[in-house]
CSV table of C-alpha atoms and ligand atoms in Angstrom, one decimal:
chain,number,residue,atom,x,y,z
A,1,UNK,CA,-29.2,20.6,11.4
A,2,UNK,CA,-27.4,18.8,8.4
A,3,UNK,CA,-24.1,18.8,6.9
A,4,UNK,CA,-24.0,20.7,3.6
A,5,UNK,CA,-22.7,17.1,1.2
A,6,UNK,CA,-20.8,18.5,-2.3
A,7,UNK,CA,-20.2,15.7,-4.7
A,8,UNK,CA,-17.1,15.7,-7.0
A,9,UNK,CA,-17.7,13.7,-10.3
A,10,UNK,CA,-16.3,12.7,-13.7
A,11,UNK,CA,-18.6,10.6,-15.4
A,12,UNK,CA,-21.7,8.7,-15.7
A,13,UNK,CA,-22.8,9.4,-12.1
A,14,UNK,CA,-24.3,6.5,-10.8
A,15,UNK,CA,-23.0,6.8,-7.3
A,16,UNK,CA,-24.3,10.1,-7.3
A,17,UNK,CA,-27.7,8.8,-7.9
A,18,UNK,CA,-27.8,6.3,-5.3
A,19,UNK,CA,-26.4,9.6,-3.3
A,20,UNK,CA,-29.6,11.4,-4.4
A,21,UNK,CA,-31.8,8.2,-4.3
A,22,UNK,CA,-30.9,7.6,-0.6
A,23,UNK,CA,-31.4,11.1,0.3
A,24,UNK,CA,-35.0,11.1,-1.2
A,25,UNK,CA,-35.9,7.3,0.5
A,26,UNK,CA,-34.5,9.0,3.8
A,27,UNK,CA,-31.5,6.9,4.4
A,28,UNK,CA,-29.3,10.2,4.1
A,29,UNK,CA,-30.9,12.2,7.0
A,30,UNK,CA,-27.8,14.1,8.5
A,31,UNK,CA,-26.6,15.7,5.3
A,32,UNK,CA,-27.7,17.5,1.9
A,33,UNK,CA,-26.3,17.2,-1.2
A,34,UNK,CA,-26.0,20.9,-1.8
A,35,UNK,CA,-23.6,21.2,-4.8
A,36,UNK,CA,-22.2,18.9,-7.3
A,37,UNK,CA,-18.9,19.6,-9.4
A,38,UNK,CA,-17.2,18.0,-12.3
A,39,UNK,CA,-14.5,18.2,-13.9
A,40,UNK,CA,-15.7,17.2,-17.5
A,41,UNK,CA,-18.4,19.7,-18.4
A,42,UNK,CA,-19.9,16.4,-20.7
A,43,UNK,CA,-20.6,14.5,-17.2
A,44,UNK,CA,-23.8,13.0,-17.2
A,45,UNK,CA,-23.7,12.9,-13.4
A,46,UNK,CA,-24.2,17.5,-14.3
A,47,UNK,CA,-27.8,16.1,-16.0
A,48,UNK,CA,-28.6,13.7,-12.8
A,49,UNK,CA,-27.9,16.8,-10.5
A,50,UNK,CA,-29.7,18.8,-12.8
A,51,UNK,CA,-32.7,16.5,-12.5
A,52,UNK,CA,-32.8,16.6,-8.6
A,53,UNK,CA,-32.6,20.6,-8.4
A,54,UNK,CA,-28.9,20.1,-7.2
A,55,UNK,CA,-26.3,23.4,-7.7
A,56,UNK,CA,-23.7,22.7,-10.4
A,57,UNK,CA,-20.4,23.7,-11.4
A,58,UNK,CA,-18.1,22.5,-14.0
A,59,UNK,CA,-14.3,23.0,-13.2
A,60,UNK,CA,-11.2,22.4,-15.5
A,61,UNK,CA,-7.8,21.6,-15.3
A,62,UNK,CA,-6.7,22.0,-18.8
A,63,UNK,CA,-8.5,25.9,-18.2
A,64,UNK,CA,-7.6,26.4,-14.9
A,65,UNK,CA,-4.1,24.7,-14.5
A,66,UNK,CA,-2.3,25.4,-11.0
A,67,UNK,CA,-5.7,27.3,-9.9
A,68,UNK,CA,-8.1,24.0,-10.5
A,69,UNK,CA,-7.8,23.0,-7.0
A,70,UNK,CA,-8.1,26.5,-5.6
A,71,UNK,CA,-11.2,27.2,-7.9
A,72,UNK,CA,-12.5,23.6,-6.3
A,73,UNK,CA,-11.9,25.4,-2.6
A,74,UNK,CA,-13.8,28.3,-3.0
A,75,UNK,CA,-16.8,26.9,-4.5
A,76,UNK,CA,-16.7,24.6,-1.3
A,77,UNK,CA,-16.3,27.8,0.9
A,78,UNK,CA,-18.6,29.8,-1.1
A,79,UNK,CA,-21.8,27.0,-0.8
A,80,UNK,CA,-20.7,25.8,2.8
A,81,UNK,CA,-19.2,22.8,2.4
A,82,UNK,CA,-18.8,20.0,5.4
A,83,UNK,CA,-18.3,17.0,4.0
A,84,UNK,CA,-16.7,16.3,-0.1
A,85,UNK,CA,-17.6,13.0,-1.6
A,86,UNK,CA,-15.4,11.9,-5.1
A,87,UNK,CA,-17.9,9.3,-6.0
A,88,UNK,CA,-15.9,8.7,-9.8
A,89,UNK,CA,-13.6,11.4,-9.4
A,90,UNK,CA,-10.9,11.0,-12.1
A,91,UNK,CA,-8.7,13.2,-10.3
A,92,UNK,CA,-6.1,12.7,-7.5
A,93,UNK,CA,-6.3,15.4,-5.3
A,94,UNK,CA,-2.8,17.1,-4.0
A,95,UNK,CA,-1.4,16.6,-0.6
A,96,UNK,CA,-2.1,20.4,0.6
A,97,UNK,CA,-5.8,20.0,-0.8
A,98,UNK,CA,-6.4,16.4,1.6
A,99,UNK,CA,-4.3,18.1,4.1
A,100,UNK,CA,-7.2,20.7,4.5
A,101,UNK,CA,-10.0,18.4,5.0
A,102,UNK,CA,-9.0,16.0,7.3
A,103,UNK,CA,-11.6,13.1,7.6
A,104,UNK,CA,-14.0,15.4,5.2
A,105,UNK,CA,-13.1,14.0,2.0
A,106,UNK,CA,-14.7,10.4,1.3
A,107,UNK,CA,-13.9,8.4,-1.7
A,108,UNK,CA,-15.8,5.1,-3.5
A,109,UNK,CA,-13.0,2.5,-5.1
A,110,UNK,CA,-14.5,-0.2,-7.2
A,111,UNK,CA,-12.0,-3.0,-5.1
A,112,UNK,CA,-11.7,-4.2,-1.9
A,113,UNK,CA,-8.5,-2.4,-1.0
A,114,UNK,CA,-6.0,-2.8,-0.3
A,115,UNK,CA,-6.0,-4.8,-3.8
A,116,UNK,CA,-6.5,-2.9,-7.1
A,117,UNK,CA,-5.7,-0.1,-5.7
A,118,UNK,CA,-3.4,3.3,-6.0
A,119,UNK,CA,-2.4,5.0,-8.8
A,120,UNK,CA,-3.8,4.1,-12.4
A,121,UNK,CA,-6.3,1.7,-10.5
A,122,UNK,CA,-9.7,3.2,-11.8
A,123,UNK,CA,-12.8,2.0,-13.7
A,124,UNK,CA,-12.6,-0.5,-15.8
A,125,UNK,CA,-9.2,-1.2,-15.5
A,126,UNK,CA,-9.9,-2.4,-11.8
A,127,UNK,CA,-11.9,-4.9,-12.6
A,128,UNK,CA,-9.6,-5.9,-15.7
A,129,UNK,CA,-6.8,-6.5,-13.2
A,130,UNK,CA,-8.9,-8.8,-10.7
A,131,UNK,CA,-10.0,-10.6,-13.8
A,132,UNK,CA,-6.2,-10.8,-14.6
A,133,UNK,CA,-5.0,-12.0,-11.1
A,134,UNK,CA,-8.1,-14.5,-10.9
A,135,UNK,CA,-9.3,-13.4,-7.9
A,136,UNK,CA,-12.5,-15.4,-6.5
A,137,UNK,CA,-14.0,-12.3,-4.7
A,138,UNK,CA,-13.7,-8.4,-5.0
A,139,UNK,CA,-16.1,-5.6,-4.0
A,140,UNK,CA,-16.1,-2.1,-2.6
A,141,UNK,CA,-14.1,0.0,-0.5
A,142,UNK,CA,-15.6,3.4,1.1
A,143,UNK,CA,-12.4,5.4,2.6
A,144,UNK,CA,-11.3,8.9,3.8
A,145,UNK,CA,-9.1,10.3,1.3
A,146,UNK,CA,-5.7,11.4,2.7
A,147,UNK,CA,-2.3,12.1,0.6
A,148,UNK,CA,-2.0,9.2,-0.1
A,149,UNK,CA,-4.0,7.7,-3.1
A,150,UNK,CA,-6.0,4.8,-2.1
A,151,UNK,CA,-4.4,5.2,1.3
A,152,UNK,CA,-7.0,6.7,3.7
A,153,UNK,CA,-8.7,5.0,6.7
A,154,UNK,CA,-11.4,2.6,5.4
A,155,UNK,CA,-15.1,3.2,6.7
A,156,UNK,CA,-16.7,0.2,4.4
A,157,UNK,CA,-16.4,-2.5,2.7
A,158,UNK,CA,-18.6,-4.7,0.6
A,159,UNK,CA,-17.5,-7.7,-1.1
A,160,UNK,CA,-18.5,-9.2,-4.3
A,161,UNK,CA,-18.3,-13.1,-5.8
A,162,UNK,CA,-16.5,-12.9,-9.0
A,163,UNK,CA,-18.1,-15.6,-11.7
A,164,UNK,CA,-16.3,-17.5,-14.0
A,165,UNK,CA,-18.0,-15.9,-16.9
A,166,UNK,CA,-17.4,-12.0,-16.2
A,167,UNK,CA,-15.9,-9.8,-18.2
A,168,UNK,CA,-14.7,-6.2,-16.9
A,169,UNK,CA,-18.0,-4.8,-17.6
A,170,UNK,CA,-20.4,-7.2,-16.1
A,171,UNK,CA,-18.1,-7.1,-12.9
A,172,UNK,CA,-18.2,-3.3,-13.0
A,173,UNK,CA,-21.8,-3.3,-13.1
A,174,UNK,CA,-22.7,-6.2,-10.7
A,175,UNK,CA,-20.3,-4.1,-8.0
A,176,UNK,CA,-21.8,-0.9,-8.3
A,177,UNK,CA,-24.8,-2.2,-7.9
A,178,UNK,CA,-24.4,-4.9,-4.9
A,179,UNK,CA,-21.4,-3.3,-3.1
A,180,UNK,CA,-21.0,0.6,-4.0
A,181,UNK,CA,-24.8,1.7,-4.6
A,182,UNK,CA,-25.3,0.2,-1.0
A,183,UNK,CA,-22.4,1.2,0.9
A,184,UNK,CA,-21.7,5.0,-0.3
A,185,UNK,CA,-24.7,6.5,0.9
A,186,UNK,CA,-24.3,4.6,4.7
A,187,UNK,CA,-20.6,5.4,5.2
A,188,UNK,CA,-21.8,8.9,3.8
A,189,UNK,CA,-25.2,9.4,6.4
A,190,UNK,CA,-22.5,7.7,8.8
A,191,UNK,CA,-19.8,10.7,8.7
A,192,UNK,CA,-22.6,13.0,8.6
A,193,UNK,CA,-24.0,12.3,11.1
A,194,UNK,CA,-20.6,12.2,13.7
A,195,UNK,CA,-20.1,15.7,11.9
A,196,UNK,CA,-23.1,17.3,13.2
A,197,UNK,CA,-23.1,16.2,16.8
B,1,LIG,C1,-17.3,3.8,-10.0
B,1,LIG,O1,-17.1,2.4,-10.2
B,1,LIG,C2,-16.3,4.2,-9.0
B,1,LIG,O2,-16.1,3.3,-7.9
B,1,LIG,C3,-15.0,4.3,-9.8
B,1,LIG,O3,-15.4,4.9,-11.0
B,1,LIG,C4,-16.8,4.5,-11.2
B,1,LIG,C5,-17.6,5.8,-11.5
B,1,LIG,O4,-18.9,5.5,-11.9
B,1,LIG,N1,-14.0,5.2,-9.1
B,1,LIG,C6,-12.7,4.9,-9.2
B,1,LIG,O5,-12.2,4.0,-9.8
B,1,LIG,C7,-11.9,5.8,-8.3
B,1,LIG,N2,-10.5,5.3,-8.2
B,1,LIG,P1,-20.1,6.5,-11.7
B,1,LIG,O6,-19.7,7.9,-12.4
B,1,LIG,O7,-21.3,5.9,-12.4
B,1,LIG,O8,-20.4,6.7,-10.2
């Protein structure tokens, strides 16, 4: 048995490729990554999920208004849904939609919370602010998303040596790739697995 794994996403998509990339080298064995929504219809993540013969839907807020999240719910009934995983989610979920999943929502933060964190802490501007403070090391957090943004009980963490030279965008890219390419998928076959035994 696995868990049936939908993937919320914004953007570029990278964390859902290191998703898809661990499922395929068999580090995610207790799950499947069964459907993959966006809420930008110009997501390249749609074209990665496209690639690996994932489902796809495409669901908007500015269309949908008050019914966005319950439009989100059903597609999750409709495919199955165990486990949710906002890997570059620009969207913060309501209280009575994380109130519904307890411990079945994961999130990816670009920081090592509980710095950089909370509301209007994502992206770029994450890194912009540890630049700013002149923090020595950040890295990754991997949490369960409650009410609270940010807030939820953290299941990994990866930290990452800042360098005197970064800018936002070489920090961003040097974190994804040593702390939230690496940790996502194992906090992801982690809950997986606990949610099929
Ligand atoms: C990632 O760095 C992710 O941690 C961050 O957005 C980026 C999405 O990239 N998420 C947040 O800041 C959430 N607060 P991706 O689309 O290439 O995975």
């Amino acid at each position: 048995m696995t868990a049936n794994i939908a993937v919320l996403v914004s953007g570029g998509g990278t964390n859902l490729q290191a998703l898809i990339d661990a499922q395929k080298a068999g580090i995610i064995t207790s799950g499947k990554i069964t459907l993959v929504i966006s809420n930008n219809a110009n997501a390249y993540a749609l074209e990665r999920a496209k690639n690996a013969d994932i489902k796809t839907a495409v669901v908007l807020k500015k269309e949908l208004g008050e019914g966005f999240e319950e439009r989100i719910k059903e597609l999750l009934a409709e495919n199955k849904i165990d486990i949710i995983v906002l890997a570059g989610f620009m969207s913060i979920l309501s209280e009575s939609f994380t109130k519904a999943f307890p411990k079945k929502i994961i999130n990816v933060h670009p920081s090592l919370i509980p710095s950089f964190c909370g509301k209007g802490f994502y992206g770029l501007r994450v890194h912009e602010a540890a630049l700013e403070k002149g923090v020595k090391v950040t890295g990754a957090t991997v949490h369960f998303v409650n009410e609270i943004p940010d807030g939820g009980e953290i299941i990994m963490q990866k930290a990452v040596s800042i360098r005197e030279n970064d800018t936002p965008e070489t920090l961003q890219k040097r974190v994804m790739r040593l702390a939230e390419w690496k940790i996502l998928p194992l906090a992801v076959e982690k809950v997986c697995s606990k949610i099929i035994k």
